[in-house]
Structure formats: structure tokens, C-alpha cells
Amino acid sequence: MDARLLLVTQSGSVDALYSLIQQHPCILQNADVLPIMHTPLHEASSMGKIDMAMELMVLKPSFAKKLNSDGFSPLHLAIETCQAELALELVKFDPSLVRIHGRGGVTPFHLVAKNGDVDLLTEFLLLCPDSIRDVNVNGETALHITVINDRYEELKVLRGWLQLMRNIHASSTENHVLNKRDRQGNTALHLAAYKNNHQACS
């Protein structure tokens, strides 16, 4: 990324961004040339610069779906750096961002399930309900991930959501999520039983 663009992004000044664009009209386009790269939106997201991140979403929405060389999207980075407010704003702008598969097939939804944030997990479900169906490269859903990482509050949210969806969509959700097996053939309930984890099983 251009050093001038990096400095402006880190400053968080939207006015400085537009001044830079006036001087160098192609600067954002030049930052979008490679398929995998650390974009200004990655930088703003990891630093919690909400105004800058949202302005970049308007100017260059393609940045939001790019992975950096570590295999993370801007939303992945916002979650990893505990920028929950920024993460939520990105998803409100484009709910499909919750389903971007990064390194290991991990989605931002999976990261929230792993790291633990009941409020953000709930918001993601409300904004992008199908994200509960996504699996990583090991065939694990968010249910598997919550059990593996002992995230019981998040597990309760997911189970409550599945119960609601079961009532609405009957067997479809159950077959796609609750009975989803990972590469070793385990459902989330199998994992809980193997761990002798009664809290996750009940």
C-alpha cells in the first residue's frame, strides 16, 4: 500500500483522505490491483477507525471482500482486534461480509463464536441468518467451534437460534447445521460427549 495512503488511513481523517484523493485520483484504485493485499480498509478496521472504514466502504466496497496475505478480511481483523462496534457497522453496510471465508475457511461468524461475544454473534445472526450454515475447511460449523472452545453463552444463542429456525424451516436447518459432521464425522453433540461436557449437551 502507498505510504501516503497508509498514513492517512492510520490518522483516521476522512478530510485528509479526500485531500489525498484530490492530489492522486487513482490512489484507491492502485490499492485494489492485487487479488490478495492489505488494503486501507484492513488498516482502518484493525485500528478501530470507524469513520475512515465506513468512508472506504463507500468509496471502494471491493476492499471489504479482499483477504490480506495472512488470509483475513477487514471484518476478520476488526473482530480479532476487538473492534466490535466497527465490525457491526461493516456488517450493517454489507451483511454478506459475515460469510467471507478466510484462512482455514474461517468466517467472521466463526471468529465471533470462537472468541466469544454474545451480542455481536446475535447481531450477525439477525443480519445474516444463513451464516450459521457455513463450515470451515475441517467441516466445522459455529456450533462445533463453540463446543471446542467452551463458549457456552454463545452455544446457547446458537441453539436458541436453531430452535427458532427449526420451528420456521423444520428439518432443513437441523440437517444442515445441527447434524452437520466435520471431517472426522463428528457433530457438535459428538464433540461435547467426547469432552464429557454436560453443559454443552443439555
Tab-separated table of N, CA and C in Angstrom, residues 42-197:
chain	number	residue	atom	x	y	z
A	42	HIS	N	-8.438	-2.730	5.583
A	42	HIS	CA	-7.839	-3.646	6.567
A	42	HIS	C	-7.203	-2.835	7.699
A	43	GLU	N	-6.453	-1.817	7.309
A	43	GLU	CA	-5.746	-0.991	8.294
A	43	GLU	C	-6.736	-0.262	9.203
A	44	ALA	N	-7.725	0.386	8.611
A	44	ALA	CA	-8.721	1.126	9.401
A	44	ALA	C	-9.494	0.188	10.325
A	45	SER	N	-9.816	-0.996	9.837
A	45	SER	CA	-10.585	-1.959	10.632
A	45	SER	C	-9.789	-2.475	11.819
A	46	SER	N	-8.521	-2.752	11.608
A	46	SER	CA	-7.707	-3.277	12.702
A	46	SER	C	-7.398	-2.210	13.747
A	47	MET	N	-7.482	-0.932	13.350
A	47	MET	CA	-7.190	0.161	14.279
A	47	MET	C	-8.440	0.773	14.904
A	48	GLY	N	-9.613	0.320	14.480
A	48	GLY	CA	-10.851	0.845	15.048
A	48	GLY	C	-11.228	2.227	14.549
A	49	LYS	N	-10.783	2.595	13.371
A	49	LYS	CA	-11.091	3.911	12.784
A	49	LYS	C	-12.420	3.805	12.029
A	50	ILE	N	-13.519	3.936	12.770
A	50	ILE	CA	-14.851	3.685	12.215
A	50	ILE	C	-15.184	4.626	11.062
A	51	ASP	N	-15.005	5.925	11.255
A	51	ASP	CA	-15.354	6.877	10.193
A	51	ASP	C	-14.562	6.601	8.920
A	52	MET	N	-13.283	6.338	9.078
A	52	MET	CA	-12.432	6.041	7.918
A	52	MET	C	-12.885	4.740	7.248
A	53	ALA	N	-13.142	3.724	8.047
A	53	ALA	CA	-13.558	2.431	7.498
A	53	ALA	C	-14.859	2.563	6.708
A	54	MET	N	-15.810	3.288	7.254
A	54	MET	CA	-17.097	3.410	6.570
A	54	MET	C	-16.972	4.247	5.294
A	55	GLU	N	-16.114	5.253	5.320
A	55	GLU	CA	-15.893	6.054	4.110
A	55	GLU	C	-15.236	5.198	3.028
A	56	LEU	N	-14.290	4.360	3.431
A	56	LEU	CA	-13.647	3.461	2.470
A	56	LEU	C	-14.638	2.437	1.917
A	57	MET	N	-15.591	2.013	2.740
A	57	MET	CA	-16.631	1.088	2.263
A	57	MET	C	-17.458	1.744	1.161
A	58	VAL	N	-17.720	3.031	1.312
A	58	VAL	CA	-18.496	3.756	0.302
A	58	VAL	C	-17.669	3.935	-0.972
A	59	LEU	N	-16.417	4.334	-0.806
A	59	LEU	CA	-15.564	4.634	-1.957
A	59	LEU	C	-15.090	3.389	-2.701
A	60	LYS	N	-14.803	2.339	-1.959
A	60	LYS	CA	-14.210	1.144	-2.571
A	60	LYS	C	-14.722	-0.109	-1.855
A	61	PRO	N	-15.986	-0.475	-2.092
A	61	PRO	CA	-16.562	-1.633	-1.393
A	61	PRO	C	-15.807	-2.942	-1.644
A	62	SER	N	-15.080	-3.021	-2.749
A	62	SER	CA	-14.331	-4.249	-3.050
A	62	SER	C	-13.253	-4.538	-2.007
A	63	PHE	N	-12.772	-3.508	-1.303
A	63	PHE	CA	-11.775	-3.722	-0.247
A	63	PHE	C	-12.302	-4.682	0.824
A	64	ALA	N	-13.590	-4.622	1.095
A	64	ALA	CA	-14.179	-5.386	2.198
A	64	ALA	C	-14.101	-6.892	1.981
A	65	LYS	N	-14.007	-7.317	0.724
A	65	LYS	CA	-14.008	-8.755	0.440
A	65	LYS	C	-12.616	-9.301	0.132
A	66	LYS	N	-11.629	-8.444	0.188
A	66	LYS	CA	-10.255	-8.892	-0.066
A	66	LYS	C	-9.652	-9.506	1.194
A	67	LEU	N	-8.835	-10.519	0.978
A	67	LEU	CA	-8.056	-11.094	2.070
A	67	LEU	C	-6.655	-10.513	2.011
A	68	ASN	N	-6.062	-10.309	3.185
A	68	ASN	CA	-4.667	-9.876	3.206
A	68	ASN	C	-3.768	-11.112	3.111
A	69	SER	N	-2.476	-10.922	3.162
A	69	SER	CA	-1.549	-12.048	2.987
A	69	SER	C	-1.612	-13.049	4.143
A	70	ASP	N	-2.245	-12.675	5.244
A	70	ASP	CA	-2.455	-13.612	6.354
A	70	ASP	C	-3.772	-14.367	6.222
A	71	GLY	N	-4.559	-14.033	5.194
A	71	GLY	CA	-5.821	-14.726	4.962
A	71	GLY	C	-6.998	-14.130	5.710
A	72	PHE	N	-6.927	-12.828	6.031
A	72	PHE	CA	-8.002	-12.175	6.777
A	72	PHE	C	-8.622	-11.031	5.986
A	73	SER	N	-9.928	-10.914	6.079
A	73	SER	CA	-10.638	-9.772	5.514
A	73	SER	C	-10.617	-8.638	6.542
A	74	PRO	N	-11.022	-7.436	6.152
A	74	PRO	CA	-11.116	-6.356	7.142
A	74	PRO	C	-12.026	-6.712	8.323
A	75	LEU	N	-13.125	-7.421	8.069
A	75	LEU	CA	-14.024	-7.806	9.159
A	75	LEU	C	-13.352	-8.805	10.097
A	76	HIS	N	-12.610	-9.755	9.558
A	76	HIS	CA	-11.840	-10.674	10.405
A	76	HIS	C	-10.931	-9.873	11.353
A	77	LEU	N	-10.236	-8.876	10.789
A	77	LEU	CA	-9.297	-8.086	11.591
A	77	LEU	C	-10.011	-7.265	12.657
A	78	ALA	N	-11.159	-6.704	12.314
A	78	ALA	CA	-11.921	-5.935	13.306
A	78	ALA	C	-12.306	-6.829	14.483
A	79	ILE	N	-12.704	-8.057	14.196
A	79	ILE	CA	-13.088	-8.993	15.260
A	79	ILE	C	-11.863	-9.408	16.070
A	80	GLU	N	-10.786	-9.729	15.388
A	80	GLU	CA	-9.562	-10.167	16.074
A	80	GLU	C	-8.993	-9.085	16.985
A	81	THR	N	-9.184	-7.824	16.626
A	81	THR	CA	-8.649	-6.725	17.438
A	81	THR	C	-9.716	-6.122	18.361
A	82	CYS	N	-10.806	-6.859	18.544
A	82	CYS	CA	-11.879	-6.470	19.484
A	82	CYS	C	-12.520	-5.130	19.135
A	83	GLN	N	-12.699	-4.880	17.861
A	83	GLN	CA	-13.359	-3.659	17.390
A	83	GLN	C	-14.812	-4.001	17.054
A	84	ALA	N	-15.583	-4.374	18.073
A	84	ALA	CA	-16.950	-4.867	17.871
A	84	ALA	C	-17.854	-3.828	17.215
A	85	GLU	N	-17.747	-2.578	17.622
A	85	GLU	CA	-18.608	-1.538	17.051
A	85	GLU	C	-18.328	-1.367	15.560
A	86	LEU	N	-17.057	-1.349	15.202
A	86	LEU	CA	-16.687	-1.227	13.796
A	86	LEU	C	-17.143	-2.460	13.017
A	87	ALA	N	-16.944	-3.638	13.590
A	87	ALA	CA	-17.367	-4.879	12.933
A	87	ALA	C	-18.862	-4.841	12.628
A	88	LEU	N	-19.640	-4.399	13.589
A	88	LEU	CA	-21.086	-4.336	13.398
A	88	LEU	C	-21.457	-3.333	12.304
A	89	GLU	N	-20.777	-2.202	12.260
A	89	GLU	CA	-21.060	-1.205	11.220
A	89	GLU	C	-20.741	-1.758	9.827
A	90	LEU	N	-19.645	-2.494	9.705
A	90	LEU	CA	-19.302	-3.104	8.415
A	90	LEU	C	-20.398	-4.070	7.970
A	91	VAL	N	-20.885	-4.867	8.910
A	91	VAL	CA	-21.899	-5.871	8.579
A	91	VAL	C	-23.250	-5.222	8.294
A	92	LYS	N	-23.560	-4.134	8.971
A	92	LYS	CA	-24.796	-3.410	8.650
A	92	LYS	C	-24.735	-2.874	7.218
A	93	PHE	N	-23.560	-2.444	6.802
A	93	PHE	CA	-23.365	-1.927	5.445
A	93	PHE	C	-23.499	-3.046	4.412
A	94	ASP	N	-22.928	-4.212	4.726
A	94	ASP	CA	-22.975	-5.357	3.810
A	94	ASP	C	-23.010	-6.657	4.620
A	95	PRO	N	-24.210	-7.182	4.892
A	95	PRO	CA	-24.337	-8.392	5.708
A	95	PRO	C	-23.588	-9.612	5.168
A	96	SER	N	-23.338	-9.664	3.874
A	96	SER	CA	-22.649	-10.831	3.307
A	96	SER	C	-21.203	-10.948	3.793
A	97	LEU	N	-20.661	-9.885	4.371
A	97	LEU	CA	-19.276	-9.920	4.854
A	97	LEU	C	-19.084	-10.950	5.961
A	98	VAL	N	-20.153	-11.277	6.681
A	98	VAL	CA	-20.096	-12.269	7.758
A	98	VAL	C	-19.689	-13.637	7.221
A	99	ARG	N	-19.926	-13.869	5.937
A	99	ARG	CA	-19.721	-15.192	5.348
A	99	ARG	C	-18.434	-15.316	4.536
A	100	ILE	N	-17.558	-14.320	4.581
A	100	ILE	CA	-16.304	-14.397	3.820
A	100	ILE	C	-15.397	-15.447	4.451
A	101	HIS	N	-14.992	-16.400	3.643
A	101	HIS	CA	-14.098	-17.455	4.121
A	101	HIS	C	-12.658	-16.972	4.026
A	102	GLY	N	-11.998	-16.946	5.167
A	102	GLY	CA	-10.596	-16.568	5.223
A	102	GLY	C	-9.731	-17.794	5.414
A	103	ARG	N	-8.589	-17.577	6.003
A	103	ARG	CA	-7.629	-18.656	6.245
A	103	ARG	C	-8.304	-19.819	6.973
A	104	GLY	N	-8.112	-21.017	6.447
A	104	GLY	CA	-8.709	-22.203	7.048
A	104	GLY	C	-10.215	-22.288	6.843
A	105	GLY	N	-10.740	-21.433	5.960
A	105	GLY	CA	-12.178	-21.428	5.727
A	105	GLY	C	-12.966	-20.784	6.852
A	106	VAL	N	-12.263	-20.118	7.756
A	106	VAL	CA	-12.909	-19.485	8.912
A	106	VAL	C	-13.587	-18.194	8.467
A	107	THR	N	-14.848	-18.056	8.832
A	107	THR	CA	-15.599	-16.838	8.528
A	107	THR	C	-15.552	-15.901	9.737
A	108	PRO	N	-15.893	-14.638	9.548
A	108	PRO	CA	-16.008	-13.744	10.705
A	108	PRO	C	-17.011	-14.268	11.740
A	109	PHE	N	-18.072	-14.914	11.277
A	109	PHE	CA	-19.045	-15.504	12.195
A	109	PHE	C	-18.381	-16.576	13.064
A	110	HIS	N	-17.546	-17.404	12.444
A	110	HIS	CA	-16.804	-18.421	13.198
A	110	HIS	C	-15.889	-17.774	14.236
A	111	LEU	N	-15.237	-16.677	13.852
A	111	LEU	CA	-14.327	-15.992	14.780
A	111	LEU	C	-15.062	-15.475	16.008
A	112	VAL	N	-16.242	-14.912	15.801
A	112	VAL	CA	-17.022	-14.412	16.939
A	112	VAL	C	-17.430	-15.576	17.832
A	113	ALA	N	-17.807	-16.702	17.226
A	113	ALA	CA	-18.167	-17.888	18.013
A	113	ALA	C	-16.962	-18.396	18.805
A	114	LYS	N	-15.794	-18.343	18.209
A	114	LYS	CA	-14.570	-18.819	18.868
A	114	LYS	C	-14.107	-17.864	19.969
A	115	ASN	N	-14.060	-16.575	19.645
A	115	ASN	CA	-13.524	-15.587	20.586
A	115	ASN	C	-14.515	-15.225	21.683
A	116	GLY	N	-15.794	-15.350	21.383
A	116	GLY	CA	-16.826	-15.069	22.368
A	116	GLY	C	-17.265	-13.621	22.405
A	117	ASP	N	-18.466	-13.379	21.930
A	117	ASP	CA	-19.126	-12.078	22.040
A	117	ASP	C	-20.592	-12.327	21.702
A	118	VAL	N	-21.383	-12.565	22.738
A	118	VAL	CA	-22.788	-12.943	22.558
A	118	VAL	C	-23.554	-11.880	21.782
A	119	ASP	N	-23.331	-10.615	22.109
A	119	ASP	CA	-24.071	-9.542	21.445
A	119	ASP	C	-23.748	-9.477	19.954
A	120	LEU	N	-22.466	-9.547	19.622
A	120	LEU	CA	-22.068	-9.480	18.217
A	120	LEU	C	-22.546	-10.722	17.463
A	121	LEU	N	-22.459	-11.875	18.085
A	121	LEU	CA	-22.937	-13.111	17.468
A	121	LEU	C	-24.428	-12.995	17.145
A	122	THR	N	-25.190	-12.469	18.082
A	122	THR	CA	-26.635	-12.294	17.885
A	122	THR	C	-26.910	-11.319	16.745
A	123	GLU	N	-26.193	-10.204	16.725
A	123	GLU	CA	-26.373	-9.220	15.648
A	123	GLU	C	-26.040	-9.832	14.290
A	124	PHE	N	-24.959	-10.600	14.228
A	124	PHE	CA	-24.581	-11.237	12.966
A	124	PHE	C	-25.671	-12.196	12.496
A	125	LEU	N	-26.242	-12.954	13.430
A	125	LEU	CA	-27.324	-13.879	13.072
A	125	LEU	C	-28.541	-13.131	12.539
A	126	LEU	N	-28.865	-12.018	13.180
A	126	LEU	CA	-30.021	-11.238	12.736
A	126	LEU	C	-29.795	-10.631	11.356
A	127	LEU	N	-28.579	-10.175	11.100
A	127	LEU	CA	-28.272	-9.524	9.826
A	127	LEU	C	-27.997	-10.518	8.699
A	128	CYS	N	-27.493	-11.697	9.050
A	128	CYS	CA	-27.138	-12.693	8.030
A	128	CYS	C	-27.434	-14.095	8.570
A	129	PRO	N	-28.704	-14.470	8.611
A	129	PRO	CA	-29.106	-15.741	9.225
A	129	PRO	C	-28.428	-16.977	8.632
A	130	ASP	N	-28.128	-16.963	7.350
A	130	ASP	CA	-27.531	-18.147	6.726
A	130	ASP	C	-26.083	-18.385	7.143
A	131	SER	N	-25.480	-17.431	7.839
A	131	SER	CA	-24.088	-17.601	8.268
A	131	SER	C	-23.925	-18.790	9.209
A	132	ILE	N	-24.996	-19.211	9.851
A	132	ILE	CA	-24.931	-20.352	10.767
A	132	ILE	C	-24.645	-21.653	10.014
A	133	ARG	N	-24.866	-21.666	8.716
A	133	ARG	CA	-24.650	-22.869	7.901
A	133	ARG	C	-23.207	-23.028	7.426
A	134	ASP	N	-22.411	-21.976	7.500
A	134	ASP	CA	-21.058	-22.012	6.943
A	134	ASP	C	-20.145	-22.956	7.716
A	135	VAL	N	-19.253	-23.603	6.979
A	135	VAL	CA	-18.280	-24.517	7.581
A	135	VAL	C	-16.866	-24.083	7.201
A	136	ASN	N	-15.916	-24.419	8.066
A	136	ASN	CA	-14.508	-24.147	7.758
A	136	ASN	C	-13.928	-25.346	6.998
A	137	VAL	N	-12.624	-25.343	6.746
A	137	VAL	CA	-12.023	-26.427	5.962
A	137	VAL	C	-12.070	-27.768	6.682
A	138	ASN	N	-12.300	-27.757	7.980
A	138	ASN	CA	-12.438	-29.000	8.738
A	138	ASN	C	-13.882	-29.469	8.816
A	139	GLY	N	-14.778	-28.755	8.133
A	139	GLY	CA	-16.186	-29.121	8.143
A	139	GLY	C	-16.903	-28.697	9.410
A	140	GLU	N	-16.312	-27.790	10.182
A	140	GLU	CA	-16.901	-27.359	11.452
A	140	GLU	C	-17.798	-26.143	11.260
A	141	THR	N	-18.966	-26.199	11.877
A	141	THR	CA	-19.869	-25.053	11.913
A	141	THR	C	-19.555	-24.232	13.164
A	142	ALA	N	-20.254	-23.128	13.329
A	142	ALA	CA	-20.098	-22.321	14.544
A	142	ALA	C	-20.462	-23.137	15.782
A	143	LEU	N	-21.396	-24.074	15.645
A	143	LEU	CA	-21.746	-24.949	16.775
A	143	LEU	C	-20.538	-25.760	17.218
A	144	HIS	N	-19.861	-26.384	16.270
A	144	HIS	CA	-18.648	-27.141	16.594
A	144	HIS	C	-17.639	-26.233	17.307
A	145	ILE	N	-17.459	-25.049	16.755
A	145	ILE	CA	-16.442	-24.123	17.258
A	145	ILE	C	-16.750	-23.681	18.686
A	146	THR	N	-18.026	-23.430	18.998
A	146	THR	CA	-18.365	-23.028	20.373
A	146	THR	C	-18.102	-24.163	21.352
A	147	VAL	N	-18.397	-25.387	20.953
A	147	VAL	CA	-18.160	-26.534	21.838
A	147	VAL	C	-16.661	-26.728	22.058
A	148	ILE	N	-15.890	-26.693	20.980
A	148	ILE	CA	-14.438	-26.886	21.066
A	148	ILE	C	-13.796	-25.843	21.979
A	149	ASN	N	-14.310	-24.611	21.934
A	149	ASN	CA	-13.706	-23.504	22.681
A	149	ASN	C	-14.430	-23.176	23.988
A	150	ASP	N	-15.319	-24.062	24.422
A	150	ASP	CA	-16.040	-23.881	25.691
A	150	ASP	C	-16.744	-22.532	25.778
A	151	ARG	N	-17.390	-22.126	24.715
A	151	ARG	CA	-18.133	-20.858	24.667
A	151	ARG	C	-19.616	-21.163	24.879
A	152	TYR	N	-20.006	-21.348	26.140
A	152	TYR	CA	-21.350	-21.829	26.459
A	152	TYR	C	-22.441	-20.794	26.228
A	153	GLU	N	-22.156	-19.527	26.488
A	153	GLU	CA	-23.172	-18.497	26.244
A	153	GLU	C	-23.448	-18.378	24.747
A	154	GLU	N	-22.392	-18.427	23.952
A	154	GLU	CA	-22.555	-18.371	22.503
A	154	GLU	C	-23.278	-19.617	22.006
A	155	LEU	N	-22.970	-20.760	22.613
A	155	LEU	CA	-23.647	-22.010	22.256
A	155	LEU	C	-25.146	-21.907	22.536
A	156	LYS	N	-25.503	-21.294	23.661
A	156	LYS	CA	-26.928	-21.107	23.981
A	156	LYS	C	-27.616	-20.248	22.925
A	157	VAL	N	-26.934	-19.194	22.484
A	157	VAL	CA	-27.503	-18.330	21.446
A	157	VAL	C	-27.721	-19.127	20.165
A	158	LEU	N	-26.718	-19.898	19.759
A	158	LEU	CA	-26.833	-20.683	18.524
A	158	LEU	C	-27.932	-21.735	18.636
A	159	ARG	N	-27.999	-22.398	19.781
A	159	ARG	CA	-29.042	-23.411	19.960
A	159	ARG	C	-30.425	-22.769	19.964
A	160	GLY	N	-30.547	-21.608	20.588
A	160	GLY	CA	-31.823	-20.892	20.570
A	160	GLY	C	-32.213	-20.491	19.161
A	161	TRP	N	-31.222	-20.039	18.400
A	161	TRP	CA	-31.477	-19.653	17.011
A	161	TRP	C	-31.917	-20.871	16.196
A	162	LEU	N	-31.234	-21.988	16.396
A	162	LEU	CA	-31.599	-23.207	15.669
A	162	LEU	C	-33.007	-23.667	16.032
A	163	GLN	N	-33.356	-23.528	17.301
A	163	GLN	CA	-34.708	-23.896	17.731
A	163	GLN	C	-35.737	-23.028	17.013
A	164	LEU	N	-35.456	-21.742	16.949
A	164	LEU	CA	-36.344	-20.822	16.239
A	164	LEU	C	-36.433	-21.198	14.764
A	165	MET	N	-35.284	-21.462	14.153
A	165	MET	CA	-35.261	-21.828	12.735
A	165	MET	C	-35.930	-23.182	12.497
A	166	ARG	N	-35.773	-24.095	13.453
A	166	ARG	CA	-36.408	-25.403	13.326
A	166	ARG	C	-37.916	-25.232	13.238
A	167	ASN	N	-38.435	-24.348	14.060
A	167	ASN	CA	-39.874	-24.102	14.044
A	167	ASN	C	-40.316	-23.467	12.730
A	168	ILE	N	-39.436	-22.670	12.144
A	168	ILE	CA	-39.784	-21.986	10.896
A	168	ILE	C	-39.518	-22.864	9.678
A	169	HIS	N	-38.341	-23.479	9.648
A	169	HIS	CA	-37.916	-24.218	8.454
A	169	HIS	C	-37.841	-25.725	8.657
A	170	ALA	N	-38.277	-26.197	9.777
A	170	ALA	CA	-38.318	-27.625	10.107
A	170	ALA	C	-36.984	-28.318	9.875
A	171	SER	N	-36.972	-29.374	9.101
A	171	SER	CA	-35.800	-30.253	9.026
A	171	SER	C	-34.620	-29.659	8.274
A	172	SER	N	-34.822	-28.673	7.444
A	172	SER	CA	-33.731	-28.126	6.641
A	172	SER	C	-32.580	-27.621	7.504
A	173	THR	N	-32.882	-26.788	8.491
A	173	THR	CA	-31.837	-26.239	9.354
A	173	THR	C	-31.187	-27.334	10.180
A	174	GLU	N	-31.984	-28.242	10.698
A	174	GLU	CA	-31.437	-29.325	11.517
A	174	GLU	C	-30.454	-30.162	10.711
A	175	ASN	N	-30.817	-30.500	9.491
A	175	ASN	CA	-29.936	-31.316	8.659
A	175	ASN	C	-28.665	-30.579	8.261
A	176	HIS	N	-28.771	-29.272	8.020
A	176	HIS	CA	-27.611	-28.509	7.569
A	176	HIS	C	-26.684	-28.078	8.694
A	177	VAL	N	-27.193	-27.922	9.904
A	177	VAL	CA	-26.362	-27.374	10.972
A	177	VAL	C	-26.243	-28.328	12.153
A	178	LEU	N	-27.351	-28.670	12.761
A	178	LEU	CA	-27.316	-29.467	13.978
A	178	LEU	C	-26.695	-30.835	13.740
A	179	ASN	N	-27.000	-31.446	12.614
A	179	ASN	CA	-26.464	-32.770	12.309
A	179	ASN	C	-25.258	-32.719	11.375
A	180	LYS	N	-24.712	-31.526	11.149
A	180	LYS	CA	-23.551	-31.367	10.275
A	180	LYS	C	-22.342	-32.042	10.901
A	181	ARG	N	-21.670	-32.844	10.111
A	181	ARG	CA	-20.495	-33.567	10.592
A	181	ARG	C	-19.226	-32.903	10.064
A	182	ASP	N	-18.199	-32.863	10.919
A	182	ASP	CA	-16.909	-32.336	10.482
A	182	ASP	C	-16.176	-33.419	9.696
A	183	ARG	N	-14.925	-33.177	9.329
A	183	ARG	CA	-14.190	-34.146	8.506
A	183	ARG	C	-13.958	-35.470	9.215
A	184	GLN	N	-13.967	-35.461	10.548
A	184	GLN	CA	-13.803	-36.701	11.300
A	184	GLN	C	-15.139	-37.400	11.549
A	185	GLY	N	-16.226	-36.828	11.028
A	185	GLY	CA	-17.537	-37.443	11.178
A	185	GLY	C	-18.262	-37.070	12.457
A	186	ASN	N	-17.793	-36.048	13.161
A	186	ASN	CA	-18.398	-35.654	14.434
A	186	ASN	C	-19.383	-34.505	14.265
A	187	THR	N	-20.522	-34.608	14.937
A	187	THR	CA	-21.414	-33.462	15.067
A	187	THR	C	-20.958	-32.685	16.298
A	188	ALA	N	-21.505	-31.497	16.511
A	188	ALA	CA	-21.156	-30.722	17.706
A	188	ALA	C	-21.530	-31.505	18.966
A	189	LEU	N	-22.633	-32.238	18.920
A	189	LEU	CA	-23.050	-33.040	20.072
A	189	LEU	C	-22.049	-34.166	20.347
A	190	HIS	N	-21.516	-34.786	19.289
A	190	HIS	CA	-20.474	-35.802	19.474
A	190	HIS	C	-19.268	-35.210	20.203
A	191	LEU	N	-18.837	-34.023	19.758
A	191	LEU	CA	-17.676	-33.380	20.382
A	191	LEU	C	-17.930	-33.107	21.857
A	192	ALA	N	-19.126	-32.638	22.172
A	192	ALA	CA	-19.466	-32.367	23.572
A	192	ALA	C	-19.441	-33.660	24.382
A	193	ALA	N	-19.952	-34.737	23.811
A	193	ALA	CA	-19.969	-36.024	24.517
A	193	ALA	C	-18.549	-36.546	24.723
A	194	TYR	N	-17.691	-36.405	23.701
A	194	TYR	CA	-16.302	-36.856	23.831
A	194	TYR	C	-15.575	-36.092	24.925
A	195	LYS	N	-15.909	-34.816	25.049
A	195	LYS	CA	-15.277	-33.989	26.076
A	195	LYS	C	-15.942	-34.191	27.434
A	196	ASN	N	-16.973	-35.057	27.471
A	196	ASN	CA	-17.749	-35.287	28.688
A	196	ASN	C	-18.272	-33.956	29.223
A	197	ASN	N	-18.785	-33.157	28.306
A	197	ASN	CA	-19.222	-31.810	28.621
A	197	ASN	C	-20.741	-31.785	28.708
